[in-house]
Short mmCIF file of C-alpha atoms in Angstrom, two decimals:
data_model
loop_
_atom_site.label_atom_id
_atom_site.label_comp_id
_atom_site.label_asym_id
_atom_site.label_seq_id
_atom_site.Cartn_x
_atom_site.Cartn_y
_atom_site.Cartn_z
CA UNK A 44 0.00 0.00 0.00
CA UNK A 45 1.34 3.41 -0.96
CA UNK A 46 1.88 5.96 1.77
CA UNK A 47 0.58 9.50 1.54
CA UNK A 48 3.00 12.24 2.49
CA UNK A 49 1.29 15.20 4.16
CA UNK A 50 3.34 18.28 5.03
CA UNK A 51 2.14 21.14 7.24
CA UNK A 52 3.81 24.49 7.67
CA UNK A 53 6.36 24.59 10.49
CA UNK A 54 4.86 27.97 11.38
CA UNK A 55 1.60 26.46 12.68
CA UNK A 56 0.22 27.42 16.06
CA UNK A 57 0.32 31.18 15.73
CA UNK A 58 3.99 31.54 14.85
CA UNK A 59 5.21 34.18 12.48
CA UNK A 60 7.25 33.89 9.33
CA UNK A 61 8.67 36.28 6.77
CA UNK A 62 8.07 35.90 3.04
CA UNK A 63 11.63 34.60 2.77
CA UNK A 64 10.90 31.92 5.42
CA UNK A 65 7.82 30.76 3.50
CA UNK A 66 9.63 30.72 0.14
CA UNK A 67 12.50 28.72 1.64
CA UNK A 68 10.11 26.21 3.25
CA UNK A 69 7.96 25.65 0.14
CA UNK A 70 11.05 25.41 -2.09
CA UNK A 71 12.43 22.67 0.19
CA UNK A 72 9.05 20.89 0.03
CA UNK A 73 9.10 21.06 -3.78
CA UNK A 74 12.28 18.96 -3.77
CA UNK A 75 10.62 16.00 -2.06
CA UNK A 76 7.66 13.89 -3.09
CA UNK A 77 4.70 15.52 -1.35
CA UNK A 78 1.09 14.48 -1.89
CA UNK A 79 -0.63 17.06 0.31
CA UNK A 80 0.64 20.47 1.42
CA UNK A 81 -1.16 22.42 4.14
CA UNK A 82 -0.55 26.18 4.07
CA UNK A 83 -1.87 27.53 7.36
CA UNK A 84 -0.82 31.09 6.59
CA UNK A 85 -2.18 33.90 4.51
CA UNK A 86 -1.33 37.26 3.03
CA UNK A 87 -3.48 40.07 1.66
CA UNK A 88 -1.19 40.08 -1.40
CA UNK A 89 0.32 37.39 -3.57
CA UNK A 90 3.96 36.53 -2.89
CA UNK A 91 5.13 36.02 -6.48
CA UNK A 92 8.13 33.74 -5.84
CA UNK A 93 6.07 31.55 -3.52
CA UNK A 94 3.20 31.52 -6.03
CA UNK A 95 5.51 30.10 -8.69
CA UNK A 96 6.64 27.26 -6.41
CA UNK A 97 3.02 26.46 -5.43
CA UNK A 98 2.08 26.45 -9.13
CA UNK A 99 4.88 23.91 -9.77
CA UNK A 100 3.64 21.69 -6.92
CA UNK A 101 0.03 21.84 -8.13
CA UNK A 102 1.06 20.95 -11.69
CA UNK A 103 3.04 18.02 -10.28
CA UNK A 104 -0.13 16.70 -8.63
CA UNK A 105 0.32 17.90 -5.06
CA UNK A 106 -2.95 18.87 -3.36
CA UNK A 107 -2.44 22.27 -1.78
CA UNK A 108 -4.81 23.40 0.98
CA UNK A 109 -4.70 26.94 2.34
CA UNK A 110 -6.40 28.83 5.14
CA UNK A 111 -9.07 31.06 3.63
CA UNK A 112 -8.50 33.74 6.26
CA UNK A 113 -10.90 35.58 8.50
CA UNK A 114 -10.68 39.16 7.31
CA UNK A 115 -13.97 39.09 5.40
CA UNK A 116 -12.32 38.05 2.15
CA UNK A 117 -9.99 35.20 1.17
CA UNK A 118 -6.29 35.66 1.72
CA UNK A 119 -3.58 34.51 -0.63
CA UNK A 120 -2.66 31.66 -1.34
CA UNK A 121 -6.25 30.48 -0.79
CA UNK A 122 -7.37 32.36 -3.92
CA UNK A 123 -4.55 31.07 -6.12
CA UNK A 124 -5.87 28.83 -8.94
CA UNK A 125 -5.51 25.17 -8.02
CA UNK A 126 -5.37 25.77 -4.27
CA UNK A 127 -8.19 24.40 -2.12
CA UNK A 128 -9.37 27.07 0.34
CA UNK A 129 -10.36 25.87 3.80
CA UNK A 130 -12.46 27.90 6.21
CA UNK A 131 -13.94 27.52 9.64
CA UNK A 132 -16.86 28.95 11.52
CA UNK A 133 -17.47 29.47 15.19
CA UNK A 134 -20.93 29.76 16.65
#
């Protein structure tokens, strides 16, 4: 039976990361065989270099999930084509 490789951001749990941190992390992920990538971060603007790496992963067949955000509108990368936006509701 094949194993599924799921990778979650090392910045989970309310940590902070710079754009450079995120680019470095996703670039490292792109070098390994990843089936599912969970992006639990968001930005009001697209980060172009990171967008290109995510596009490569999606074209390779990696499922990319991203937090939709809670600012009243989706945050990037949730609105990037090919990314599956995930939201939550309380109450």
